[in-house]
Amino acid sequence: MTAVELARALARAAAAVAVPARRGRRARQPVHPREISFTAARRAVISSVRSGAATASLPAALTAANRDAILAGLAPAALCKSTGTGTATARPRPGPASRPGGPRLATRTAPAQISVCQPLTA
């Protein structure tokens, strides 16, 4: 439950700093947190934790820079949705580099380590 709320808080923060749409139904209106993809927010939380960007021992300036970079990368995810003008098929689809959630990371598999406890000796 805490992780879900963390992702929602990240979406709210990204919506607060996102640039409003210039055209369409929501032109010049602030970005609503529902416009930020939950999956993109969840992936941003996971990647920031894995990269160590959320470490409390980092200097405050570096933590703020990491936070700003994450929010800036998440905010354009709201702009990938339809703007309400025309159909979604009328414009070209975004390429893989502009998909929400950032670049896809390669999967790393660690070798299994199995340890069996020895029976107690009397």
PDB file of N, CA and C in Angstrom, residues 8 41 44 46 55-56 58 61 74 77 80 95 103 120-121:
ATOM      1  N   ARG A   8       1.713   7.232  -6.572  1.00  0.00           N
ATOM      2  CA  ARG A   8       0.693   8.274  -6.772  1.00  0.00           C
ATOM      3  C   ARG A   8       1.231   9.649  -6.392  1.00  0.00           C
ATOM      4  N   ALA A  41       4.923   6.001 -13.536  1.00  0.00           N
ATOM      5  CA  ALA A  41       5.319   6.454 -12.198  1.00  0.00           C
ATOM      6  C   ALA A  41       5.911   5.301 -11.399  1.00  0.00           C
ATOM      7  N   ALA A  44       9.354   4.600 -12.648  1.00  0.00           N
ATOM      8  CA  ALA A  44      10.279   5.651 -12.229  1.00  0.00           C
ATOM      9  C   ALA A  44      10.696   5.465 -10.773  1.00  0.00           C
ATOM     10  N   ILE A  46      10.773   2.575  -9.125  1.00  0.00           N
ATOM     11  CA  ILE A  46      11.638   1.389  -9.064  1.00  0.00           C
ATOM     12  C   ILE A  46      13.029   1.710  -9.581  1.00  0.00           C
ATOM     13  N   THR A  55      18.815   7.798  -2.110  1.00  0.00           N
ATOM     14  CA  THR A  55      19.599   7.565  -0.906  1.00  0.00           C
ATOM     15  C   THR A  55      19.664   8.832  -0.062  1.00  0.00           C
ATOM     16  N   ALA A  56      19.375   8.701   1.221  1.00  0.00           N
ATOM     17  CA  ALA A  56      19.354   9.861   2.115  1.00  0.00           C
ATOM     18  C   ALA A  56      20.753  10.403   2.387  1.00  0.00           C
ATOM     19  N   LEU A  58      23.036  11.097   0.243  1.00  0.00           N
ATOM     20  CA  LEU A  58      23.540  11.944  -0.831  1.00  0.00           C
ATOM     21  C   LEU A  58      23.401  13.414  -0.443  1.00  0.00           C
ATOM     22  N   ALA A  61      21.838  18.864  -2.841  1.00  0.00           N
ATOM     23  CA  ALA A  61      21.803  19.359  -4.218  1.00  0.00           C
ATOM     24  C   ALA A  61      21.682  18.204  -5.214  1.00  0.00           C
ATOM     25  N   LEU A  74       9.085  12.140 -16.288  1.00  0.00           N
ATOM     26  CA  LEU A  74       7.757  11.562 -16.110  1.00  0.00           C
ATOM     27  C   LEU A  74       6.669  12.477 -16.631  1.00  0.00           C
ATOM     28  N   ALA A  77       4.996  12.096 -20.067  1.00  0.00           N
ATOM     29  CA  ALA A  77       4.133  10.934 -20.253  1.00  0.00           C
ATOM     30  C   ALA A  77       2.680  11.348 -20.391  1.00  0.00           C
ATOM     31  N   CYS A  80       1.653  12.180 -24.134  1.00  0.00           N
ATOM     32  CA  CYS A  80       1.569  11.119 -25.130  1.00  0.00           C
ATOM     33  C   CYS A  80       0.124  10.719 -25.406  1.00  0.00           C
ATOM     34  N   GLY A  95       7.601   6.835 -31.186  1.00  0.00           N
ATOM     35  CA  GLY A  95       8.570   5.748 -31.298  1.00  0.00           C
ATOM     36  C   GLY A  95       8.927   5.181 -29.946  1.00  0.00           C
ATOM     37  N   PRO A 103      13.782   4.363 -20.744  1.00  0.00           N
ATOM     38  CA  PRO A 103      14.340   3.275 -21.536  1.00  0.00           C
ATOM     39  C   PRO A 103      14.169   1.931 -20.847  1.00  0.00           C
ATOM     40  N   LEU A 120      22.013 -31.382  12.740  1.00  0.00           N
ATOM     41  CA  LEU A 120      22.689 -31.103  13.994  1.00  0.00           C
ATOM     42  C   LEU A 120      23.393 -32.355  14.515  1.00  0.00           C
ATOM     43  N   THR A 121      24.598 -32.131  14.981  1.00  0.00           N
ATOM     44  CA  THR A 121      25.343 -33.258  15.575  1.00  0.00           C
ATOM     45  C   THR A 121      25.111 -33.261  17.058  1.00  0.00           C
TER      46      THR A 121
END
